[in-house]
Coordinates of C-alpha atoms and ligand atoms in Angstrom, one line a residue:
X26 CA -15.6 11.5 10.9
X27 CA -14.6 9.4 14.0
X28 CA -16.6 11.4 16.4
X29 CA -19.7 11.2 14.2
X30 CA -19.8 7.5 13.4
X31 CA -23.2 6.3 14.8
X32 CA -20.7 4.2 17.6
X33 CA -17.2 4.0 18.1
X34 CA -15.0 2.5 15.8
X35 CA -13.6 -1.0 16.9
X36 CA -10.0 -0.1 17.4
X37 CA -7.2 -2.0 15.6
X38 CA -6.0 -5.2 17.6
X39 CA -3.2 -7.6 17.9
X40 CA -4.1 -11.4 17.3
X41 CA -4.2 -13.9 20.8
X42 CA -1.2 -15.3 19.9
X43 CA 2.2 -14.3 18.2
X44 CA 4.1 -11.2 17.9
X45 CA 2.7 -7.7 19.0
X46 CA 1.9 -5.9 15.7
X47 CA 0.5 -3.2 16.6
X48 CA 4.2 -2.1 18.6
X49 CA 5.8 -2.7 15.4
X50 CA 3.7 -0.6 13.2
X51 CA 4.6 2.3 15.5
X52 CA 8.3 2.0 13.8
X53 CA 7.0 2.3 10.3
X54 CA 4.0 4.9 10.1
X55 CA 4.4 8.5 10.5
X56 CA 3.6 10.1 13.7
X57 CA 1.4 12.5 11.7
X58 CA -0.3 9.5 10.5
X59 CA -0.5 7.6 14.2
X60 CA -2.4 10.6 15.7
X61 CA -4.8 11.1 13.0
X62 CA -5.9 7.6 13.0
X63 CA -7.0 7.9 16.2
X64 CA -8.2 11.7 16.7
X65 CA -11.7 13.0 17.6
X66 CA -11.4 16.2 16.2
X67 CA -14.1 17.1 13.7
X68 CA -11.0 19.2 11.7
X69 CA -7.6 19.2 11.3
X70 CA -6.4 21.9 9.2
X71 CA -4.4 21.2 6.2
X72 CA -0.8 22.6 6.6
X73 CA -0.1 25.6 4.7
X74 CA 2.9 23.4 2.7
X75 CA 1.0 21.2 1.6
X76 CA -2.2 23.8 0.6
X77 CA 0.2 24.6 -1.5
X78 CA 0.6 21.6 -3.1
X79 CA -2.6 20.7 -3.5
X80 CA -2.7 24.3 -5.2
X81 CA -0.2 23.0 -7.5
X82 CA -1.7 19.4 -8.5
X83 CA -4.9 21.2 -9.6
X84 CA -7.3 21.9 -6.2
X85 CA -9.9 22.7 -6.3
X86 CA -10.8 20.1 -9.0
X87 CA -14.0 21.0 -10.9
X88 CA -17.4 19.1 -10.5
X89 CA -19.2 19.0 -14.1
X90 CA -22.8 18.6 -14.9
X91 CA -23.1 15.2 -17.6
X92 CA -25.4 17.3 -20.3
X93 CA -24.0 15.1 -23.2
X94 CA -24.6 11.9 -21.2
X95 CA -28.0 12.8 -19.6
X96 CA -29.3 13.8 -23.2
X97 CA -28.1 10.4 -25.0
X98 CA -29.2 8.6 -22.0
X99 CA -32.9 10.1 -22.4
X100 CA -33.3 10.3 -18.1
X101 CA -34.7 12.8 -16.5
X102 CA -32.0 12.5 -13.8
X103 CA -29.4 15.2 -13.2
X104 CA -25.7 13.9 -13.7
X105 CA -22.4 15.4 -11.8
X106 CA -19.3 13.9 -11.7
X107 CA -16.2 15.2 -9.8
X108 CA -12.9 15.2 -12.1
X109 CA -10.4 13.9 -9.6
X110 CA -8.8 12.6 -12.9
X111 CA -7.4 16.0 -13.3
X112 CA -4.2 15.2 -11.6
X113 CA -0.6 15.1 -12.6
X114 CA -0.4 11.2 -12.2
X115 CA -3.7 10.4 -13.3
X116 CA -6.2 10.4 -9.9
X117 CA -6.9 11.2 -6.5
X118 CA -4.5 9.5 -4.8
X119 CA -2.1 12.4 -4.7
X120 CA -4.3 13.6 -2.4
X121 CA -2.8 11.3 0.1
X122 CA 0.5 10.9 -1.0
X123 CA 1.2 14.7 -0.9
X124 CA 0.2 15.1 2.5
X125 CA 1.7 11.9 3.4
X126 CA 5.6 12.7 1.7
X127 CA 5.3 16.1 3.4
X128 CA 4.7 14.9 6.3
X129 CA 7.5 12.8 6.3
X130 CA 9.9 15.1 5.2
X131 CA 8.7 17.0 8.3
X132 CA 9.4 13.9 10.3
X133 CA 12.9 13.6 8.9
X134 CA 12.6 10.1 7.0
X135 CA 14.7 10.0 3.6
X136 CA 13.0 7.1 1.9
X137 CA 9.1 6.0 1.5
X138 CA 8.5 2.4 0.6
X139 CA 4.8 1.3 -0.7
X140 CA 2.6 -1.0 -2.2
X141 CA 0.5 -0.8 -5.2
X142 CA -2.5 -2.5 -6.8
X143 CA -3.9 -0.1 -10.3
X144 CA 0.2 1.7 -10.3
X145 CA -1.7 5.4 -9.6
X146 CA -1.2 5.2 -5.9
X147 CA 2.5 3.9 -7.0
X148 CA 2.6 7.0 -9.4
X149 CA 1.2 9.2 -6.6
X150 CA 3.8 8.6 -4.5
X151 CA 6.6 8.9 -6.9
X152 CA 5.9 12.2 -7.6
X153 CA 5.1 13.5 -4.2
X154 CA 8.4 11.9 -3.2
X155 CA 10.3 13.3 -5.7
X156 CA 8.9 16.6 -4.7
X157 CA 9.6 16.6 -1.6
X158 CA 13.1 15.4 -2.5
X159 CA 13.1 11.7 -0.9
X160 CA 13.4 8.4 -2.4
X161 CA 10.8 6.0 -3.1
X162 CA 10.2 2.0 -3.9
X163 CA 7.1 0.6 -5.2
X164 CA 6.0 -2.8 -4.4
X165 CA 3.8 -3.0 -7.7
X166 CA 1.3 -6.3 -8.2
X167 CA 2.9 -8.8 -10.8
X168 CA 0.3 -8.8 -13.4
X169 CA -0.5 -5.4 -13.8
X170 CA 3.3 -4.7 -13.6
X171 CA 3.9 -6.3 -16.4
X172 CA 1.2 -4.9 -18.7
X173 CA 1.4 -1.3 -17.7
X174 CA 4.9 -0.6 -19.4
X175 CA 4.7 3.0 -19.6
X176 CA 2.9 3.7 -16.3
X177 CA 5.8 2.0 -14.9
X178 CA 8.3 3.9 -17.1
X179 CA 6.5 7.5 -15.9
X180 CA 7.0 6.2 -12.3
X181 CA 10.4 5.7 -12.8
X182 CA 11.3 8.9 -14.7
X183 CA 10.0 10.4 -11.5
X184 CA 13.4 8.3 -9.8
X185 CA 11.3 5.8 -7.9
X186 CA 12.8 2.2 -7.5
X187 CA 9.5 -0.3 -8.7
X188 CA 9.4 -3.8 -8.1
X189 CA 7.2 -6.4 -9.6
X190 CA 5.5 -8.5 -6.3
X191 CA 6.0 -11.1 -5.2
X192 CA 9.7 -10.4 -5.5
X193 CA 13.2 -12.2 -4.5
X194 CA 13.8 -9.1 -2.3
X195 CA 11.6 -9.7 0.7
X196 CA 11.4 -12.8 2.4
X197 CA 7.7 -12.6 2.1
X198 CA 8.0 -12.4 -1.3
X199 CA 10.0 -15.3 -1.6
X200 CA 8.0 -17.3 0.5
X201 CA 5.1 -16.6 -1.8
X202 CA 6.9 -17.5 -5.3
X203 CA 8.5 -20.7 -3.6
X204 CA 5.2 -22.3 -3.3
X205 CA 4.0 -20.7 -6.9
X206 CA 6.6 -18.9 -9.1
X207 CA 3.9 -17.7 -11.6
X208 CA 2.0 -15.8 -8.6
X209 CA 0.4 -12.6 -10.4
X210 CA 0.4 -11.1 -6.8
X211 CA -1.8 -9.4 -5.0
X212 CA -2.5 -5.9 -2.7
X213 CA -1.9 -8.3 0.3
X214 CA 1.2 -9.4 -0.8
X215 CA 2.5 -6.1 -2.0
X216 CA 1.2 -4.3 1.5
X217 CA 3.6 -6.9 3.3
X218 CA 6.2 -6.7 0.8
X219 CA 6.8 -2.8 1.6
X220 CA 6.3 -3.0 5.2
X221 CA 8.7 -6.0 5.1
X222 CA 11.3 -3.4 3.7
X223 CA 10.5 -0.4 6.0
X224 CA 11.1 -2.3 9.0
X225 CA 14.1 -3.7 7.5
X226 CA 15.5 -0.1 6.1
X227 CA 16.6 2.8 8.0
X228 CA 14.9 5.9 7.3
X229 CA 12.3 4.7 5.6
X230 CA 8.5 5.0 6.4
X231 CA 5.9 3.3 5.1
X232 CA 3.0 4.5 3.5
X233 CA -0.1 3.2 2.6
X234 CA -2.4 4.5 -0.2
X235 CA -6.4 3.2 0.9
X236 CA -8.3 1.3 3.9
X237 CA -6.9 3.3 6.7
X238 CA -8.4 6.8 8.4
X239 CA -5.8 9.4 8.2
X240 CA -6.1 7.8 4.1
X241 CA -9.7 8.5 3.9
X242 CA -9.0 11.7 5.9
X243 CA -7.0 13.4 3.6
X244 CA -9.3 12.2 0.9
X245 CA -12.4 14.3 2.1
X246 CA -10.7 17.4 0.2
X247 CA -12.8 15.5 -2.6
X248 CA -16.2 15.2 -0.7
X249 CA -15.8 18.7 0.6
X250 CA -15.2 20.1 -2.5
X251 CA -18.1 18.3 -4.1
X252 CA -20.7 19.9 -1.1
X253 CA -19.4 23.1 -1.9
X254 CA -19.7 23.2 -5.8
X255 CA -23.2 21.0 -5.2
X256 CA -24.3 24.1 -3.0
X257 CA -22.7 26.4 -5.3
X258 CA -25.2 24.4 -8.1
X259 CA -28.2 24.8 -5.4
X260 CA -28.5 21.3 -6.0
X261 CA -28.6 18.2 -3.3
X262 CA -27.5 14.5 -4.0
X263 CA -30.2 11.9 -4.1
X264 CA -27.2 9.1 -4.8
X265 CA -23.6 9.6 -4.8
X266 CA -21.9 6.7 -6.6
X267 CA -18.0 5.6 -6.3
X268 CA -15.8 2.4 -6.9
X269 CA -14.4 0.9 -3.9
X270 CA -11.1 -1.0 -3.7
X271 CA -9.6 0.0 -0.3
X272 CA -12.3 2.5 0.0
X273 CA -9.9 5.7 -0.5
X274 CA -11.5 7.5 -3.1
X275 CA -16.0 6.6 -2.0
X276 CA -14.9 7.4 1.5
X277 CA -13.3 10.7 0.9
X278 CA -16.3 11.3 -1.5
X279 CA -19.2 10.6 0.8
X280 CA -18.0 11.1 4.1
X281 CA -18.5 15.0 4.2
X282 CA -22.2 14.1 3.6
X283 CA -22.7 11.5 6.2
X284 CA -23.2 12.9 9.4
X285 CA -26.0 14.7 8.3
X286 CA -27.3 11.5 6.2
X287 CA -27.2 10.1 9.6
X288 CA -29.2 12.5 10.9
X289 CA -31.8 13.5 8.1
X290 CA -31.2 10.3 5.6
X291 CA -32.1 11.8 2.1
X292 CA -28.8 10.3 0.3
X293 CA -28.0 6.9 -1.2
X294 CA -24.5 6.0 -0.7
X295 CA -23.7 3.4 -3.6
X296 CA -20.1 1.7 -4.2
X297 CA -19.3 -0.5 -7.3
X298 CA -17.0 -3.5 -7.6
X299 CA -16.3 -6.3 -9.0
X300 CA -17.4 -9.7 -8.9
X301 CA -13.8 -10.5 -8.6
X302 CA -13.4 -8.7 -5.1
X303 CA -16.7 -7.9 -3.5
X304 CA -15.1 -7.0 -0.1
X305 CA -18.2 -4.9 0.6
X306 CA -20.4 -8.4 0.4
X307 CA -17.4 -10.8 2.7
X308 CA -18.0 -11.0 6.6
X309 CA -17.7 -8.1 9.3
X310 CA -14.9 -9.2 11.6
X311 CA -11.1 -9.2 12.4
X312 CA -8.8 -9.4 9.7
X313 CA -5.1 -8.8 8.6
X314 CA -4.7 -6.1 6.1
X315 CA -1.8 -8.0 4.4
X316 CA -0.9 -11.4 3.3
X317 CA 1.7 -12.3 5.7
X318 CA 0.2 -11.0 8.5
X319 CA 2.5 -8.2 9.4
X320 CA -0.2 -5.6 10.0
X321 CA -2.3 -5.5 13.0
X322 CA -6.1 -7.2 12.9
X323 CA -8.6 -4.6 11.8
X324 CA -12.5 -5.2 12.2
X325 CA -13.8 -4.6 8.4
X326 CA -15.5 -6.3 5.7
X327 CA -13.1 -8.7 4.5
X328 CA -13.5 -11.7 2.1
X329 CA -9.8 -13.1 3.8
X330 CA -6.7 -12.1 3.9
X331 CA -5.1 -15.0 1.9
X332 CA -7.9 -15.3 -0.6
X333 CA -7.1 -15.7 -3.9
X334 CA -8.7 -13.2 -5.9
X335 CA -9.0 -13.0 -9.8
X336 CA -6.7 -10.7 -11.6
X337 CA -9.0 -8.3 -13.9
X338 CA -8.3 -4.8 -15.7
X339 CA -9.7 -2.9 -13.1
X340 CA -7.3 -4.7 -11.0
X341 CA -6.7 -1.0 -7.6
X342 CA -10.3 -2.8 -6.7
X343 CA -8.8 -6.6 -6.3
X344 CA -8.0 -6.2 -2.5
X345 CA -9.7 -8.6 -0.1
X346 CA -10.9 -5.6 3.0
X347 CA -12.9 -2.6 2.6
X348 CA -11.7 0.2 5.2
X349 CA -12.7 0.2 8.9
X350 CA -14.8 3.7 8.7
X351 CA -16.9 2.1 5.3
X352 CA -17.5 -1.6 7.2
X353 CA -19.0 0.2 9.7
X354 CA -21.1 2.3 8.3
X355 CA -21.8 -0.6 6.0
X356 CA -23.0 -2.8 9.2
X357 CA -25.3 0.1 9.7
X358 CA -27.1 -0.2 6.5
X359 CA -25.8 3.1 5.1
X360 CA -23.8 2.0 2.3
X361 CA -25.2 -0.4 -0.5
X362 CA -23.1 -2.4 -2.8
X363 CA -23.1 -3.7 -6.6
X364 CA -20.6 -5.7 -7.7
X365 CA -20.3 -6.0 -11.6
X366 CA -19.5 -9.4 -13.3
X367 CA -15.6 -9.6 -13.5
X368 CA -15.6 -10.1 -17.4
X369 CA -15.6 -6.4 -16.7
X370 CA -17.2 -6.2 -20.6
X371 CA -20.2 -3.8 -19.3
X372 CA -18.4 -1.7 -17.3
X373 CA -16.1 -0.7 -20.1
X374 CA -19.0 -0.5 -22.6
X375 CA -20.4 2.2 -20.0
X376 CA -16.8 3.8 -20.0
X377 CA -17.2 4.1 -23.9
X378 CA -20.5 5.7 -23.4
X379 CA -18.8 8.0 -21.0
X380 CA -16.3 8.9 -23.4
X381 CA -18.1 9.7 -26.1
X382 CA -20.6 11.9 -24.7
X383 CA -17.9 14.0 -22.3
X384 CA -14.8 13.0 -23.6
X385 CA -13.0 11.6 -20.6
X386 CA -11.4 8.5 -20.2
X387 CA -11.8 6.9 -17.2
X388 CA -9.3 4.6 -15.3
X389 CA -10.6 0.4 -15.6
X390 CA -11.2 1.5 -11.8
X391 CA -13.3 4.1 -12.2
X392 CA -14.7 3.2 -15.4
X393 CA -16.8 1.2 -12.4
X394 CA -18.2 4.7 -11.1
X395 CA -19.2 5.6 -14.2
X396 CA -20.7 2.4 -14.7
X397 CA -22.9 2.8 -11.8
X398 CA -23.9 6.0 -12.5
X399 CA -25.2 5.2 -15.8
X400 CA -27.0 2.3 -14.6
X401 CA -28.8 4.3 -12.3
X402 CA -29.8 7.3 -14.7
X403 CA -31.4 4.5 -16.8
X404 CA -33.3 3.1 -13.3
X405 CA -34.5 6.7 -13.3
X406 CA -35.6 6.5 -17.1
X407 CA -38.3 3.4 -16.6
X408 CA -39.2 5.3 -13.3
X409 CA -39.6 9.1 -14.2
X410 CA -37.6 10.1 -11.4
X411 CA -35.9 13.4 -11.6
X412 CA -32.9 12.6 -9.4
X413 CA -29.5 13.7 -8.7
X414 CA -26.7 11.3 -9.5
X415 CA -23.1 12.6 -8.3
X416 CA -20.4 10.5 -9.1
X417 CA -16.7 10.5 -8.4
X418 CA -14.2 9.5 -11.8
X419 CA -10.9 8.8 -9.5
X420 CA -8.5 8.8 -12.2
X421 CA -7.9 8.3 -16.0
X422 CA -7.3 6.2 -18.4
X423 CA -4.8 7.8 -20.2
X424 CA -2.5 4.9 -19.4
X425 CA -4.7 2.1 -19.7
X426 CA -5.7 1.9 -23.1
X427 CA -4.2 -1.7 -23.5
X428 CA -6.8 -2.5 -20.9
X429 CA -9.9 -0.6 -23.3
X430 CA -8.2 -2.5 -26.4
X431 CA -8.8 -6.0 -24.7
X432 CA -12.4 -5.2 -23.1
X433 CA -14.0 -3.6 -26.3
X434 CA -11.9 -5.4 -29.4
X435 CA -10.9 -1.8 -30.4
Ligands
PLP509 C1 -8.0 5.3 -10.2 C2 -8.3 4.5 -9.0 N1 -9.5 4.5 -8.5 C3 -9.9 3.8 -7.4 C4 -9.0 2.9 -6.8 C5 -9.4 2.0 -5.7 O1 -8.8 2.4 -4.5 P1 -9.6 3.2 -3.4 O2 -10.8 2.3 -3.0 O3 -8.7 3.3 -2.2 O4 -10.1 4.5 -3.9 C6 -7.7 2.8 -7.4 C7 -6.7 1.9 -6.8 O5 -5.6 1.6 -7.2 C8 -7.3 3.6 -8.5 O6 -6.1 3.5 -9.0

């Protein structure tokens, strides 16, 4: 996408003062990583290795048509959504962390050391560390920790160490729960928390699941997928509709469409959040990725870097930055936003509507997609219009149910 963006990207950037970040981060993220971030080629081919992987977690993932929904809906608009929540940990971000674990295998690291917000990219990299036969530890945020028992059990049958953040094991950590022991944590934290230990660790890489390019990179499998089955269909998006936390997931969903959206127009790009975290609605500028200010500054939407954000149940969109390819293109005026009301009671009661008709269950995460999705068919109801709605479902529920329980009193 780089070479297409409508101007260059504002490159990542050390602060006036302090320590050189930037230097630093060179000792933690993969070379493979470092050079994509960066690289003006229009493709990079997907090693064979991990093709095959991909193969193996369920690629090509199918794109259905919402019959069921459209008809109980009553619009005239057609409905697709891509099933990214056929995956063996429960979404799309093993899209990443495959490549990512391979990759470091390649690079000769033993151990991967992460954050994580929802527990899926946790998950993700469990299993694509265990695959690849390294070992992993999870910086997981406190709160959702400690309600998703047995998404942390399945990470840990996979062999991954997982600790709740803020934790006694980083100074960061302790920092944090010295000034507030009951700190639920946050994305921030848990992002300094793991890079904390990889600098600290030998052999150990860090890897990080959203915000960043070679991330949204190895997402567009999704978005390339989707343009192929869509031709396959004969059919062209009008709106294609995705949550954004980090921007993972929407950005490897729209960006195979963009450049010729910049081009032609013709598509409406549309991410949902939450009222809780509407990094998509903060200011455009220089920001740390993480809490303690480990990372280098990147220019993005950002509502601040120590900004206390409201846990909710959809709680992989509660980070306070939106990645540096989105902010862009949002400064442009090519991405629109909608946050939902963090009571997250709609957005759920959408989900159930989802359910019902196609009988998937959505992740709290993407139950926000759907949401969107839904609340535009219904736009195209009142007006008549016949459009197309594709929508990305970026993981399921299967392991949330406590979260569908609370939100809908079942
Ligand atoms: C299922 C699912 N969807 C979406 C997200 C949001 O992340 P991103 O914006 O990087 O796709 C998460 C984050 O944890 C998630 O678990």
């Amino acid at each position: 996408m780089l070479p297409d963006l409508p101007e260059p990207l504002p490159p990542p950037r050390d602060p006036e003062e302090g320590q050189p970040r930037l230097k630093r981060l060179e000792e933690v993220l993969l070379r493979h990583a470092r050079e994509q971030e960066v690289s003006d080629r229009r493709w990079i081919p997907i090693p064979d290795g991990i093709q095959d992987l991909y193969e193996q977690a369920g690629r090509p993932r199918p794109l259905f048509r919402a019959f069921r929904l459209e008809e109980a809906l009553g619009t005239p608009a057609r409905l697709y959504y891509k099933a990214e929540f056929y995956s063996p940990t429960g979404s799309h971000k093993v899209n990443t962390a495959l490549a990512q674990a391979w990759y470091a295998r390649e690079e000769g690291y033993t151990r991967v050391a992460t954050e994580t917000g929802a527990g899926q990219w946790g998950t993700a990299v469990a299993y694509a560390s265990a695959l690849m036969g390294l070992d992993a530890v999870v910086y997981w945020v406190r709160n959702v920790y400690e309600w998703k028992v047995d998404r942390r059990g399945f990470m840990k049958t996979y062999g991954a160490d997982v600790v709740a953040s803020p934790s006694e094991r980083t100074t960061v950590g302790k920092g944090v729960l010295k000034e507030n022991p009951d700190h639920p944590g946050s994305l921030g934290i848990a992002v300094s928390e793991g890079l904390e230990e990889a600098q600290r660790e030998e052999g150990t890489i860090y890897c990080l699941g959203s915000v960043l390019n070679h991330v949204l990179l190895h997402q567009t499998i999704i978005g390339l997928e989707t343009k192929a089955q869509l031709e396959r269909a004969e059919e062209v998006p009008d709106v294609m509709i995705s949550c954004v936390g980090g921007g993972s997931n929407f950005g490897g969903f729209i960006l195979p469409f963009v450049p010729e959206a910049l081009k032609e127009g013709g598509i409406r790009f549309l991410a949902t959040q939450s009222e809780a975290a509407p990094n998509l609605q903060g200011e455009y500028r220089y920001d740390y990725a993480d809490h303690a200010e480990l990372t280098p500054m990147l220019k993005m939407y950002t509502l601040g870097h120590q900004k206390d954000l409201q846990p909710i149940m959809g709680d992989g969109l509660r980070y306070h930055g939106a990645a540096p390819i989105l902010s862009l293109l949002r400064s442009k005026g090519l991405i629109d936003t909608l946050a939902y009301p963090a009571d997250e009671r709609h957005v759920f009661q959408r989900a159930q509507s989802f359910i019902a008709t196609e009988g998937f269950l959505p992740a709290p995460e993407s139950a926000y997609s759907v949401a969107g999705a839904i609340d535009e068919a219904l736009i195209c109801k009142e007006s008549g219009e016949e459009k197309v709605i594709v929508f990305n479902i970026s993981g399921h529920g299967l392991l949330d149910i406590p979260a569908y329980r609370e939100k809908l009193g079942i």
